[in-house]
Tab-separated table of C-alpha atoms in Angstrom:
chain	number	residue	atom	x	y	z
W	1	MET	CA	30.158	14.992	26.392
W	2	GLU	CA	28.785	17.917	24.457
W	3	LEU	CA	28.386	17.574	20.746
W	4	GLU	CA	31.741	18.594	19.383
W	5	GLU	CA	32.225	20.723	16.329
W	6	GLU	CA	34.203	19.301	13.466
W	7	GLU	CA	37.403	20.983	12.405
W	8	PRO	CA	36.637	23.659	9.809
W	9	ILE	CA	37.995	23.169	6.312
W	10	LEU	CA	39.625	26.095	4.585
W	11	GLU	CA	38.032	27.499	1.461
W	12	GLY	CA	41.048	26.658	-0.709
W	13	GLU	CA	41.098	23.068	0.483
W	14	ALA	CA	37.360	22.785	-0.134
W	15	VAL	CA	37.767	24.063	-3.713
W	16	GLU	CA	40.552	21.557	-4.351
W	17	MET	CA	38.456	18.726	-2.919
W	18	ASP	CA	35.535	19.759	-5.121
W	19	LYS	CA	37.778	19.720	-8.187
W	20	GLU	CA	39.183	16.294	-7.358
W	21	ASN	CA	35.752	14.828	-6.670
W	22	SER	CA	34.323	16.328	-9.834
W	23	LYS	CA	37.050	14.651	-11.874
W	24	GLU	CA	36.729	11.249	-10.231
W	25	THR	CA	33.053	10.850	-9.297
W	26	PRO	CA	30.591	13.655	-10.073
W	27	MET	CA	28.013	12.147	-7.684
W	28	LYS	CA	30.196	13.130	-4.701
W	29	GLU	CA	30.050	16.856	-5.399
W	30	ILE	CA	27.128	17.261	-3.014
W	31	ARG	CA	29.159	15.802	-0.136
W	32	THR	CA	31.545	18.769	-0.163
W	33	ARG	CA	29.217	21.645	-0.971
W	34	PHE	CA	28.905	22.825	2.674
W	35	PRO	CA	32.119	21.860	4.476
W	36	GLY	CA	32.186	22.695	8.183
W	37	VAL	CA	28.704	24.281	8.233
W	38	VAL	CA	26.805	21.439	9.927
W	39	ARG	CA	27.940	20.151	13.313
W	40	LYS	CA	27.803	16.377	13.563
W	41	LYS	CA	28.911	13.712	16.008
W	42	ALA	CA	28.837	9.923	16.046
W	43	TYR	CA	28.718	7.740	19.169
W	44	ALA	CA	28.940	3.980	19.635
W	45	PHE	CA	27.520	2.263	22.746
W	46	ASP	CA	28.493	-1.225	23.885
W	47	GLY	CA	25.253	-1.864	25.811
W	48	PHE	CA	27.021	-2.067	29.201
W	49	GLY	CA	27.155	1.632	30.116
W	50	SER	CA	30.179	2.669	28.074
W	51	TYR	CA	30.468	4.685	24.881
W	52	PHE	CA	33.071	6.152	22.566
W	53	THR	CA	33.144	8.429	19.553
W	54	LYS	CA	33.360	6.860	16.125
W	55	GLU	CA	33.694	7.816	12.510
W	56	TRP	CA	30.795	9.288	10.595
W	57	ASP	CA	29.926	6.275	8.445
W	58	LEU	CA	26.209	5.838	9.380
W	59	SER	CA	26.754	2.144	10.041
W	60	GLU	CA	24.597	0.171	12.471
W	61	GLY	CA	25.742	-1.731	15.534
W	62	LYS	CA	25.782	-5.477	16.003
W	63	GLY	CA	24.271	-7.485	18.829
W	64	LYS	CA	23.887	-5.310	21.903
W	65	GLU	CA	25.925	-2.510	20.364
W	66	PHE	CA	24.120	0.451	18.859
W	67	CYS	CA	25.175	3.742	17.256
W	68	TRP	CA	23.940	7.309	17.510
W	69	TYR	CA	24.502	9.930	14.817
W	70	HIS	CA	23.493	13.493	15.601
W	71	VAL	CA	23.278	16.416	13.161
W	72	GLU	CA	23.021	19.976	14.441
W	73	LEU	CA	21.703	22.396	11.815
W	74	PRO	CA	22.890	26.011	12.149
W	75	LYS	CA	20.496	28.635	13.463
W	76	GLY	CA	20.129	31.441	10.959
W	77	ASN	CA	17.844	32.998	8.397
W	78	GLN	CA	18.307	30.200	5.864
W	79	LYS	CA	15.307	28.718	4.138
W	80	LEU	CA	13.994	25.216	4.687
W	81	ALA	CA	15.355	24.097	1.315
W	82	LEU	CA	18.879	25.082	2.404
W	83	SER	CA	18.494	23.020	5.602
W	84	ALA	CA	17.469	20.078	3.421
W	85	GLN	CA	20.612	20.581	1.324
W	86	TYR	CA	22.688	20.533	4.509
W	87	LEU	CA	21.189	17.163	5.473
W	88	ILE	CA	21.646	15.783	1.968
W	89	ASP	CA	25.285	16.795	2.187
W	90	VAL	CA	25.711	14.879	5.463
W	91	LEU	CA	23.378	11.869	5.222
W	92	CYS	CA	23.290	10.977	1.528
W	93	PRO	CA	24.347	8.220	0.951
W	94	PRO	CA	23.415	5.743	2.463
W	95	LEU	CA	20.088	7.471	3.263
W	96	LYS	CA	17.699	8.127	0.422
W	97	LEU	CA	16.084	11.439	-0.387
W	98	GLN	CA	12.756	10.292	1.077
W	99	ASP	CA	14.425	9.564	4.439
W	100	ILE	CA	16.155	12.935	4.530
W	101	LEU	CA	13.104	14.985	3.572
W	102	SER	CA	11.028	13.229	6.235
W	103	LEU	CA	13.507	14.459	8.849
W	104	VAL	CA	13.715	18.102	7.777
W	105	THR	CA	10.084	18.842	6.828
W	106	ASN	CA	8.064	21.101	9.144
W	107	GLY	CA	5.147	19.859	11.218
W	108	PRO	CA	4.466	16.744	13.338
W	109	PHE	CA	4.999	13.271	11.891
W	110	CYS	CA	5.398	9.700	13.103
W	111	GLY	CA	5.526	6.716	10.778
W	112	HIS	CA	7.670	4.152	9.021
W	113	VAL	CA	9.836	5.294	6.101
W	114	ASN	CA	11.837	2.620	4.242
W	115	GLY	CA	11.518	0.214	7.161
W	116	ALA	CA	12.695	2.693	9.832
W	117	LEU	CA	10.577	4.517	12.407
W	118	VAL	CA	10.753	8.262	11.748
W	119	PHE	CA	9.226	10.969	13.934
W	120	ARG	CA	9.682	14.728	13.993
W	121	VAL	CA	8.478	17.719	16.013
W	122	ASN	CA	9.527	20.571	13.747
W	123	SER	CA	7.831	23.887	14.399
W	124	PRO	CA	7.574	26.346	11.492
W	125	GLY	CA	9.121	29.769	11.715
W	126	THR	CA	12.424	31.487	11.135
W	127	ALA	CA	15.375	29.306	12.064
W	128	SER	CA	17.068	32.181	13.906
W	129	SER	CA	14.231	32.525	16.439
W	130	ASP	CA	14.706	31.154	19.955
W	131	PHE	CA	11.133	29.841	19.847
W	132	THR	CA	11.573	27.731	16.712
W	133	LEU	CA	12.376	24.212	17.925
W	134	ARG	CA	13.039	21.255	15.670
W	135	ILE	CA	13.912	17.693	16.624
W	136	ALA	CA	13.623	14.680	14.334
W	137	ALA	CA	14.808	11.088	14.644
W	138	ARG	CA	15.178	7.965	12.508
W	139	ILE	CA	15.153	4.771	14.573
W	140	THR	CA	16.217	1.260	13.626
W	141	GLU	CA	17.025	-1.680	15.874
W	142	ASN	CA	20.729	-0.799	16.238
W	143	SER	CA	21.049	2.839	15.179
W	144	LEU	CA	19.555	6.251	15.860
W	145	ILE	CA	19.929	9.353	13.668
W	146	THR	CA	18.744	12.653	15.170
W	147	VAL	CA	18.558	16.147	13.710
W	148	SER	CA	18.173	19.303	15.812
W	149	LEU	CA	18.147	23.031	15.093
W	150	GLY	CA	20.958	24.549	17.123
W	151	ARG	CA	22.344	23.139	20.323
W	152	VAL	CA	20.028	21.225	22.657
W	153	PRO	CA	21.136	21.397	26.330
W	154	ARG	CA	22.019	18.140	28.089
W	155	LEU	CA	21.869	16.150	24.867
W	156	GLY	CA	25.438	14.862	25.079
W	157	PHE	CA	27.275	13.020	27.840
W	158	SER	CA	30.073	14.296	30.059
W	159	PRO	CA	32.107	12.796	32.931
W	160	MET	CA	30.967	14.271	36.238
W	161	GLY	CA	34.527	14.592	37.547
W	162	HIS	CA	35.316	17.378	35.078
W	163	SER	CA	32.152	19.367	35.741
W	164	LEU	CA	32.065	22.785	37.369
W	165	LEU	CA	28.934	21.700	39.228
W	166	SER	CA	30.821	18.970	41.120
W	167	GLU	CA	32.359	21.640	43.385
W	168	ILE	CA	30.970	24.767	45.047
W	169	PRO	CA	32.168	27.853	43.130
W	170	SER	CA	32.024	31.533	44.024
W	171	VAL	CA	30.300	34.256	42.050
W	172	GLU	CA	32.553	36.439	39.945
W	173	SER	CA	33.894	39.677	41.505
W	174	SER	CA	37.089	41.748	41.398
W	175	SER	CA	38.616	40.172	44.501
W	176	LEU	CA	37.642	36.665	43.449
W	177	ALA	CA	39.121	37.254	40.009
W	178	ARG	CA	42.513	37.831	41.670
W	179	ALA	CA	42.085	34.658	43.711
W	180	GLU	CA	41.263	32.772	40.543
W	181	LYS	CA	44.489	33.948	38.973
W	182	GLU	CA	46.388	32.747	42.026
W	183	GLY	CA	44.564	29.407	41.914
W	184	ASP	CA	43.045	29.666	45.407
W	185	ALA	CA	39.345	29.520	44.415
W	186	ILE	CA	36.934	28.343	41.748
W	187	VAL	CA	35.007	31.217	40.202
W	188	ILE	CA	31.816	30.978	38.153
W	189	ARG	CA	30.891	33.872	35.906
W	190	GLU	CA	27.712	35.744	36.697
W	191	HIS	CA	26.060	35.213	33.302
W	192	VAL	CA	26.800	31.471	33.543
W	193	LEU	CA	25.119	31.377	36.952
W	194	GLU	CA	22.083	33.206	35.557
W	195	PHE	CA	21.896	30.666	32.728
W	196	LEU	CA	21.974	27.771	35.187
W	197	LEU	CA	19.245	29.406	37.283
W	198	THR	CA	16.926	29.591	34.275
W	199	MET	CA	17.162	25.826	33.744
W	200	ASN	CA	14.846	23.369	35.439
W	201	HIS	CA	17.600	20.754	35.548
W	202	SER	CA	21.324	20.447	35.963
W	203	GLU	CA	23.313	20.585	32.766
W	204	GLU	CA	25.137	17.322	33.385
W	205	ALA	CA	23.474	15.623	36.369
W	206	ASP	CA	20.942	12.784	36.018
W	207	ASN	CA	22.261	11.985	32.559
W	208	PRO	CA	23.386	8.317	32.637
W	209	VAL	CA	24.847	6.629	29.596
W	210	PRO	CA	22.076	4.574	27.936
W	211	ARG	CA	22.423	0.804	27.856
W	212	THR	CA	19.797	0.173	25.189
W	213	LEU	CA	18.550	2.014	22.145
W	214	SER	CA	15.192	2.618	23.840
W	215	ASN	CA	17.026	4.391	26.699
W	216	LEU	CA	18.685	6.608	24.112
W	217	VAL	CA	15.348	7.479	22.443
W	218	ILE	CA	13.863	8.439	25.821
W	219	HIS	CA	16.949	10.534	26.544
W	220	VAL	CA	16.547	12.479	23.284
W	221	LEU	CA	12.842	13.136	23.931
W	222	ASP	CA	13.542	14.076	27.549
W	223	THR	CA	16.129	16.673	26.528
W	224	HIS	CA	13.645	18.126	24.040
W	225	VAL	CA	11.006	18.545	26.761
W	226	ASP	CA	13.659	20.022	29.076
W	227	HIS	CA	14.600	22.501	26.365
W	228	VAL	CA	10.991	23.644	26.024
W	229	GLN	CA	10.669	23.943	29.789
W	230	ASP	CA	13.881	26.001	29.961
W	231	ILE	CA	12.392	28.494	27.486
W	232	VAL	CA	9.184	28.674	29.537
W	233	THR	CA	11.218	29.280	32.705
W	234	LYS	CA	13.131	32.123	31.031
W	235	LEU	CA	9.847	33.689	29.974
W	236	GLU	CA	8.539	33.462	33.551
W	237	ILE	CA	11.672	35.142	34.929
W	238	GLU	CA	11.458	37.880	32.294
W	239	LEU	CA	7.778	38.388	33.062
W	240	ASP	CA	8.470	38.653	36.805
W	241	ALA	CA	11.112	41.319	36.129
W	242	VAL	CA	8.705	43.262	33.913
W	243	GLU	CA	5.977	43.116	36.583
W	244	PHE	CA	8.450	44.398	39.179
W	245	GLU	CA	9.399	47.332	36.955
W	246	LEU	CA	5.773	48.120	36.173
W	247	ASP	CA	4.919	48.181	39.873
W	248	LYS	CA	7.472	50.958	40.322
W	249	GLY	CA	5.410	53.091	37.953
W	250	ALA	CA	8.248	54.234	35.684
W	251	PHE	CA	6.734	56.438	32.985
W	252	ALA	CA	9.634	56.040	30.537
W	253	LEU	CA	9.615	52.241	30.886
W	254	LYS	CA	5.905	52.007	30.152
W	255	MET	CA	6.223	54.217	27.103
W	256	GLN	CA	9.158	52.125	25.893
W	257	MET	CA	7.132	48.919	26.282
W	258	LEU	CA	4.281	50.446	24.318
W	259	ASP	CA	6.608	51.589	21.563
W	260	GLU	CA	8.416	48.247	21.346
W	261	ARG	CA	5.144	46.245	21.538
W	262	ARG	CA	6.745	44.145	24.278
W	263	PHE	CA	3.697	42.194	25.401
W	264	PRO	CA	2.238	41.466	21.928
W	265	LYS	CA	5.612	40.008	20.909
W	266	MET	CA	5.746	37.964	24.109
W	267	HIS	CA	2.217	36.716	23.462
W	268	LEU	CA	3.238	35.685	19.937
W	269	ASN	CA	6.227	33.755	21.318
W	270	LEU	CA	3.922	31.988	23.762
W	271	GLN	CA	1.674	30.947	20.893
W	272	ARG	CA	4.710	29.493	19.118
W	273	LEU	CA	5.589	27.547	22.257
W	274	LEU	CA	2.028	26.268	22.467
W	275	GLN	CA	2.357	25.082	18.888
W	276	VAL	CA	5.567	23.195	19.730
W	277	ILE	CA	3.912	21.566	22.748
W	278	ALA	CA	0.832	20.672	20.687
W	279	TYR	CA	3.064	18.974	18.113
W	280	GLY	CA	4.685	16.976	20.916
W	281	GLU	CA	1.262	15.943	22.229
W	282	GLN	CA	0.427	14.642	18.757
W	283	VAL	CA	3.703	12.815	18.091
W	284	PHE	CA	4.716	11.318	21.462
W	285	PRO	CA	1.604	9.102	21.905
W	286	ARG	CA	2.068	7.744	18.379
W	287	VAL	CA	5.728	7.036	19.126
W	288	ARG	CA	4.637	5.142	22.239
W	289	GLU	CA	2.105	3.080	20.266
W	290	LYS	CA	4.589	2.156	17.532
W	291	CYS	CA	7.492	1.474	19.924
W	292	SER	CA	5.364	-0.725	22.183
W	293	THR	CA	5.167	-3.254	19.338
W	294	LYS	CA	8.968	-3.455	19.050
W	295	SER	CA	10.681	-6.303	20.893
W	296	TRP	CA	13.827	-4.259	21.507
W	297	PHE	CA	11.937	-1.360	23.172
W	298	ALA	CA	11.898	-1.899	26.961
W	299	GLY	CA	8.656	-1.697	28.951
W	300	GLU	CA	10.148	0.727	31.492
W	301	ASP	CA	10.923	3.124	28.652
W	302	ILE	CA	7.267	2.974	27.582
W	303	VAL	CA	6.368	4.119	31.102
W	304	ALA	CA	8.980	6.899	30.883
W	305	LEU	CA	7.452	7.989	27.574
W	306	GLU	CA	4.021	8.223	29.222
W	307	GLU	CA	5.560	10.438	31.926
W	308	LEU	CA	6.983	12.717	29.222
W	309	ILE	CA	3.508	13.035	27.709
W	310	GLY	CA	2.195	14.065	31.132
W	311	ARG	CA	4.972	16.663	31.420
W	312	LEU	CA	3.946	18.108	28.078
W	313	ARG	CA	0.363	18.498	29.281
W	314	ARG	CA	1.495	20.282	32.431
W	315	LEU	CA	3.753	22.506	30.325
W	316	LYS	CA	0.773	23.410	28.157
W	317	GLU	CA	-1.202	24.464	31.239
W	318	ASN	CA	1.747	26.508	32.505
W	319	VAL	CA	2.103	28.315	29.171
W	320	GLY	CA	-1.629	29.057	29.290
W	321	PHE	CA	-1.208	30.663	32.730
W	322	ILE	CA	1.698	32.780	31.457
W	323	SER	CA	-0.379	33.837	28.452
W	324	ASN	CA	-3.155	34.999	30.799
W	325	ARG	CA	-0.623	37.019	32.808
W	326	VAL	CA	0.687	38.669	29.641
W	327	THR	CA	-2.861	39.506	28.574
W	328	ALA	CA	-3.585	41.058	31.991
W	329	LEU	CA	-0.383	43.124	31.869
W	330	GLN	CA	-1.191	44.323	28.364
W	331	ALA	CA	-4.694	45.298	29.487
W	332	GLY	CA	-3.228	47.231	32.428
W	333	LEU	CA	-0.786	48.988	30.120
W	334	ASP	CA	-3.595	49.903	27.711
W	335	SER	CA	-5.689	51.304	30.561
W	336	TRP	CA	-2.679	53.332	31.731
W	337	GLN	CA	-2.268	54.721	28.215
W	338	SER	CA	-5.957	55.639	28.037
W	339	GLU	CA	-5.636	57.400	31.399
W	340	GLN	CA	-2.716	59.416	30.065
W	341	ILE	CA	-4.752	60.389	27.001
W	342	ASN	CA	-7.729	61.353	29.192
W	343	LYS	CA	-5.490	63.577	31.303
W	344	LYS	CA	-4.262	65.391	28.226
W	345	LEU	CA	-7.823	65.797	26.972
W	346	TYR	CA	-8.811	67.169	30.389
W	347	TYR	CA	-6.124	69.830	30.121
W	348	LEU	CA	-7.306	70.710	26.619
W	349	SER	CA	-10.921	70.953	27.759
W	350	PHE	CA	-9.842	73.207	30.639
W	351	LEU	CA	-8.128	75.505	28.157
W	352	SER	CA	-11.230	75.475	25.946
W	353	LEU	CA	-13.339	76.599	28.950
W	354	ILE	CA	-11.067	79.609	29.290
W	355	PHE	CA	-11.276	80.645	25.642
W	356	LEU	CA	-14.917	79.693	24.983
W	357	PRO	CA	-16.453	82.894	26.468
W	358	LEU	CA	-13.914	84.979	24.587
W	359	SER	CA	-14.805	83.298	21.303
W	360	ILE	CA	-18.533	83.866	21.959
W	361	ILE	CA	-18.010	87.543	22.736
W	362	THR	CA	-15.805	88.116	19.694
W	363	GLY	CA	-18.284	86.231	17.514
W	364	VAL	CA	-21.273	88.244	18.704
W	365	PHE	CA	-19.703	91.689	18.598
W	366	GLY	CA	-17.824	90.968	15.387
W	367	MET	CA	-20.962	90.421	13.290
W	368	ASN	CA	-21.402	92.738	10.320
W	369	VAL	CA	-25.054	93.657	11.194
W	370	GLY	CA	-26.735	96.656	12.707
W	371	GLY	CA	-28.345	96.995	16.122
W	372	ILE	CA	-25.469	95.577	18.143
W	373	PRO	CA	-25.793	96.933	21.685
W	374	TRP	CA	-23.234	99.377	23.054
W	375	SER	CA	-21.959	100.076	19.559
W	376	GLY	CA	-23.769	103.406	18.919
W	377	GLN	CA	-25.747	102.099	15.930
W	378	ASP	CA	-29.057	103.998	16.338
W	379	ASP	CA	-30.157	103.973	12.697
W	380	PRO	CA	-33.793	102.744	12.626
W	381	ALA	CA	-33.239	101.020	9.255
W	382	ILE	CA	-30.604	98.575	10.576
W	383	LYS	CA	-31.412	98.319	14.290
W	384	ASP	CA	-33.292	94.956	13.861
W	385	GLY	CA	-30.317	93.110	12.309
W	386	PHE	CA	-28.811	91.945	15.595
W	387	ARG	CA	-32.212	90.776	16.915
W	388	ASN	CA	-32.928	88.785	13.728
W	389	VAL	CA	-29.542	87.035	13.922
W	390	MET	CA	-30.208	86.069	17.551
W	391	PHE	CA	-33.642	84.641	16.638
W	392	LEU	CA	-32.058	82.686	13.791
W	393	SER	CA	-29.382	81.286	16.122
W	394	VAL	CA	-31.996	80.220	18.693
W	395	GLY	CA	-34.001	78.501	15.922
W	396	VAL	CA	-30.945	76.582	14.716
W	397	LEU	CA	-30.169	75.585	18.319
W	398	LEU	CA	-33.705	74.259	18.851
W	399	LEU	CA	-33.517	72.333	15.588
W	400	LEU	CA	-30.251	70.703	16.633
W	401	LEU	CA	-31.681	69.799	20.041
W	402	LEU	CA	-34.714	68.270	18.351
W	403	CYS	CA	-32.484	66.220	16.034
W	404	PHE	CA	-30.456	64.911	18.961
W	405	THR	CA	-33.468	64.113	21.147
W	406	PHE	CA	-35.695	62.723	18.364
W	407	PRO	CA	-34.231	59.156	18.497
W	408	SER	CA	-34.882	58.893	22.240
W	409	ILE	CA	-38.404	60.337	21.812
W	410	TYR	CA	-39.085	57.909	18.972
W	411	ALA	CA	-37.820	54.966	21.023
W	412	HIS	CA	-39.995	56.020	23.977
W	413	MET	CA	-43.080	56.301	21.782
W	414	ARG	CA	-42.353	52.905	20.231
W	415	ASN	CA	-41.981	51.305	23.646
W	416	GLN	CA	-45.298	52.812	24.722
W	417	ARG	CA	-46.955	51.400	21.611
W	418	VAL	CA	-45.480	47.950	22.277
W	419	LEU	CA	-46.665	48.067	25.883
W	420	ARG	CA	-50.187	49.011	24.817
W	421	ARG	CA	-50.256	46.184	22.292
W	422	CYS	CA	-49.027	43.706	24.903
W	423	TRP	CA	-51.632	44.937	27.323
W	424	SER	CA	-54.395	44.495	24.737
W	425	LEU	CA	-53.187	40.982	23.969
W	426	ASN	CA	-53.132	40.140	27.657
W	427	ARG	CA	-56.689	41.456	28.075
W	428	SER	CA	-57.933	39.378	25.116
W	429	PHE	CA	-56.148	36.313	26.490
W	430	LEU	CA	-57.704	36.829	29.925
W	431	LYS	CA	-61.154	37.166	28.370
W	432	ARG	CA	-60.700	33.929	26.424
W	433	THR	CA	-59.499	32.028	29.477
W	434	LEU	CA	-62.420	33.311	31.537
W	435	ARG	CA	-64.846	32.338	28.789
W	436	VAL	CA	-63.315	28.839	28.484
W	437	GLY	CA	-63.444	28.464	32.264
W	438	SER	CA	-67.153	29.332	32.338
W	439	GLN	CA	-67.810	26.785	29.572
W	440	GLU	CA	-65.917	24.109	31.522
W	441	ARG	CA	-68.041	24.762	34.568
W	442	GLY	CA	-71.253	24.316	32.542
W	443	GLY	CA	-70.269	21.082	30.759
W	444	TYR	CA	-67.786	19.539	28.377
W	445	THR	CA	-65.182	21.677	26.669
W	446	ARG	CA	-65.739	22.162	22.953
W	447	MET	CA	-62.923	20.563	20.902
């Protein structure tokens, strides 16, 4: 059954409740500050494969019975302090402030807080992002409290008889829509089918009701890993579609990707996923070590936890491969952009070749000096002006050529000097070795 949303409370009713609580007990004001904002659900398990919903009282089970309380924080642009206030509104009392803050704080953690085992894999980032994942849990012998950011697929339990996946549906179309109205066929919407194709698991299959609390802990961790893998699968499908479009060579699409910075954003999302997986690699082994000392944690669940750690490692490798593909696509897009710039520069250089002779001719014949040929300036007093300007231009040209070629000439001369010095050192070394060899032939070597 999916985590159900509580019935919303109207604003007027909430104000009246606040007034009543403020008159009776001021300490209960915090319990009604955010009515209907946080989704929560409570389950009770009998230990024999059955469960039922219960009231939100945060009580623990007895004997083989155990309880599960789940809080789903809303995805939005709220700050971390506001998320903490949401949890305080829901979990306090009986939980203390230290317990609540250990569940909502960012970063990896696994340890005992007030006698309960608390672990969290909360990645930093904006809460509205699809790549910000947060899951935290507080475990005792007969109760489990979990906190997630947004909905986690496959986290709840649902009877298989009422599932759409239990029968073979048809994809939505105009003709099938009429048949659906008549009741002759089962139709699945196209966007729902695309969502199911991006998942590495069925939404409701292979999801048995846990018989022990350790089964429930493994189920929560398994759904978290599945959620991460679903996001990776969506990224792979999106990347395949982008590669297919790039192979077509669409100019407008490539320019749009460059303008939107598509691949840098995708690379940043991959780094966030790597951070989430790295947090899981830090926390899950510590959870295994601490749970292995508990008498109520089954040995088969320890083995299942080790398999989840192996899945995380394989996910990390897969994300690394996707990151390399994104880097290669970005490099190809950058090279395509440089080619486009080079083509434009080629056209500009071609135009400059056309106008360069014209600019030289206009520059030469537009000088305000005498002696310019074919201009009829035969005055002997000014006939050397054009020749002097040409000599001056040739001198400036030679000076510029000397300045440009001087570094290479200097480097060549320096290399020649180094070679001569090395050659002299080699000659002196050969002379010394020959001298020492002659001394060795004549007797003992001088120490």
